[in-house]
CSV table of C-alpha atoms in Angstrom, one decimal:
chain,number,residue,atom,x,y,z
A,307,MET,CA,147.7,90.1,118.1
A,308,SER,CA,146.5,86.5,117.5
A,309,LEU,CA,142.8,85.5,117.2
A,310,LYS,CA,143.1,83.8,120.5
A,311,HIS,CA,142.8,87.1,122.2
A,312,LYS,CA,140.0,88.5,120.2
A,313,LYS,CA,136.8,88.9,122.2
A,314,ILE,CA,133.4,88.7,120.6
A,315,MET,CA,130.2,89.4,122.4
A,316,ILE,CA,126.9,88.0,121.2
A,317,ALA,CA,123.7,89.9,122.2
A,318,ASP,CA,120.7,87.8,121.1
A,319,ASP,CA,117.8,86.4,123.0
A,320,ASP,CA,117.5,83.3,120.9
A,321,PRO,CA,119.4,80.6,122.8
A,322,GLY,CA,119.7,78.4,119.7
A,323,ILE,CA,121.5,81.2,117.8
A,324,VAL,CA,123.7,82.1,120.7
A,325,ASP,CA,124.8,78.4,121.3
A,326,ALA,CA,125.5,77.7,117.6
A,327,VAL,CA,127.5,80.9,117.1
A,328,GLU,CA,129.3,80.6,120.4
A,329,MET,CA,130.4,77.1,119.5
A,330,LEU,CA,131.6,78.1,116.1
A,331,LEU,CA,133.5,81.1,117.2
A,332,GLU,CA,135.2,79.3,120.1
A,333,PHE,CA,136.2,76.6,117.7
A,334,GLU,CA,137.7,79.3,115.5
A,335,GLY,CA,139.7,80.5,118.4
A,336,TYR,CA,137.8,83.5,119.5
A,337,GLU,CA,136.9,84.3,123.1
A,338,VAL,CA,133.1,84.5,123.3
A,339,THR,CA,130.7,86.1,125.8
A,340,SER,CA,127.0,86.5,125.4
A,341,THR,CA,124.0,88.3,126.8
A,342,ILE,CA,120.3,88.0,126.2
A,343,ASP,CA,119.7,91.5,127.6
A,344,GLY,CA,120.7,94.3,125.3
A,345,THR,CA,120.7,96.9,128.1
A,346,THR,CA,123.7,95.2,129.7
A,347,LEU,CA,125.7,96.3,126.7
A,348,LEU,CA,125.1,99.9,127.8
A,349,ASP,CA,126.7,99.2,131.2
A,350,MET,CA,129.9,97.9,129.7
A,351,LYS,CA,132.9,99.9,131.0
A,352,THR,CA,135.7,97.5,131.1
A,353,ASP,CA,136.7,94.2,129.5
A,354,LEU,CA,135.1,95.4,126.2
A,355,PRO,CA,134.7,93.0,123.3
A,356,ASP,CA,136.7,93.5,120.0
A,357,LEU,CA,133.4,93.0,118.1
A,358,LEU,CA,129.7,92.9,119.0
A,359,LEU,CA,127.1,90.7,117.2
A,360,LEU,CA,123.9,92.5,118.0
A,361,ASP,CA,120.4,91.2,117.3
A,362,ILE,CA,118.0,93.9,116.2
A,363,TRP,CA,114.9,92.6,118.2
A,364,MET,CA,115.8,91.5,121.7
A,365,SER,CA,113.4,91.1,124.6
A,366,GLY,CA,111.5,94.2,123.9
A,367,LYS,CA,114.6,96.3,123.1
A,368,ASP,CA,115.5,97.6,119.7
A,369,GLY,CA,119.1,96.8,119.0
A,370,ARG,CA,119.3,99.9,116.8
A,371,ASP,CA,118.7,102.1,119.8
A,372,ILE,CA,121.4,100.2,121.7
A,373,CYS,CA,123.8,100.5,118.8
A,374,LYS,CA,123.2,104.3,118.5
A,375,LYS,CA,123.9,104.7,122.2
A,376,LEU,CA,127.1,102.6,122.0
A,377,LYS,CA,128.4,104.6,119.1
A,378,GLN,CA,127.9,107.8,121.1
A,379,GLU,CA,129.9,106.7,124.1
A,380,ILE,CA,133.7,107.3,124.1
A,381,THR,CA,134.4,103.9,125.5
A,382,THR,CA,132.3,101.8,123.1
A,383,LYS,CA,132.1,103.9,119.9
A,384,ASN,CA,135.0,102.1,118.2
A,385,ILE,CA,133.7,98.6,118.8
A,386,PRO,CA,132.6,97.2,115.4
A,387,VAL,CA,128.9,96.2,115.5
A,388,ILE,CA,127.5,93.6,113.2
A,389,MET,CA,123.7,93.6,113.5
A,390,ILE,CA,121.7,90.4,112.8
A,391,SER,CA,118.0,90.1,112.1
A,392,ALA,CA,115.5,87.8,110.6
A,393,SER,CA,114.1,90.9,108.7
A,394,ARG,CA,116.1,91.4,105.6
A,395,ASP,CA,114.5,94.8,104.8
A,396,ILE,CA,116.0,96.6,107.8
A,397,ARG,CA,119.6,96.7,106.7
A,398,GLU,CA,119.4,100.4,105.9
A,399,SER,CA,118.1,101.2,109.4
A,400,ALA,CA,120.7,99.1,111.0
A,401,ILE,CA,123.5,100.9,109.2
A,402,ALA,CA,121.8,104.2,109.9
A,403,ALA,CA,121.9,103.3,113.6
A,404,GLY,CA,125.7,103.1,113.4
A,405,ALA,CA,126.1,99.3,112.7
A,406,ASP,CA,129.3,98.5,110.9
A,407,ASP,CA,127.7,95.7,109.0
A,408,PHE,CA,124.5,93.6,108.8
A,409,LEU,CA,123.7,89.9,108.5
A,410,ALA,CA,120.2,88.5,107.8
A,411,LYS,CA,119.1,85.4,109.6
A,412,PRO,CA,119.3,82.6,108.8
A,413,PHE,CA,122.9,83.1,107.8
A,414,GLU,CA,125.7,80.9,106.6
A,415,MET,CA,128.4,80.5,109.3
A,416,ASN,CA,131.1,81.2,106.7
A,417,ASP,CA,129.5,84.6,105.9
A,418,LEU,CA,129.5,85.4,109.6
A,419,LEU,CA,133.2,84.4,109.9
A,420,GLU,CA,134.1,86.5,106.9
A,421,LYS,CA,132.4,89.6,108.3
A,422,ILE,CA,134.0,89.1,111.7
A,423,ALA,CA,137.5,88.6,110.2
A,424,HIS,CA,137.1,91.8,108.3
A,425,PHE,CA,136.8,93.8,111.5
A,426,VAL,CA,139.0,92.0,114.0
A,427,ASN,CA,142.0,90.8,112.0
């Protein structure tokens, strides 16, 4: 399957991050969707992404709780989740919540692309 068909969803309530990452990923050939509300991720039943970029703190919701729930559902448990956060010291709790990887903000776009490629290629 070519990259052109790989879908990545960004869940982050920082429009600047969403816009920058969305532009970069689309330029790289990924299909990108985004949400600023983490709870919408829990309602996903169809058209699931191949990878999820999930911010840890999002409009009052803890991304770790969302990640735990996604990893418990049959339909979403195999979607790789890369959690992103401005707090570098919560890598362990992100991984403990079921995240497949972690990236601290601000991050280099190349680091992000490498992590994504690791899971979706």
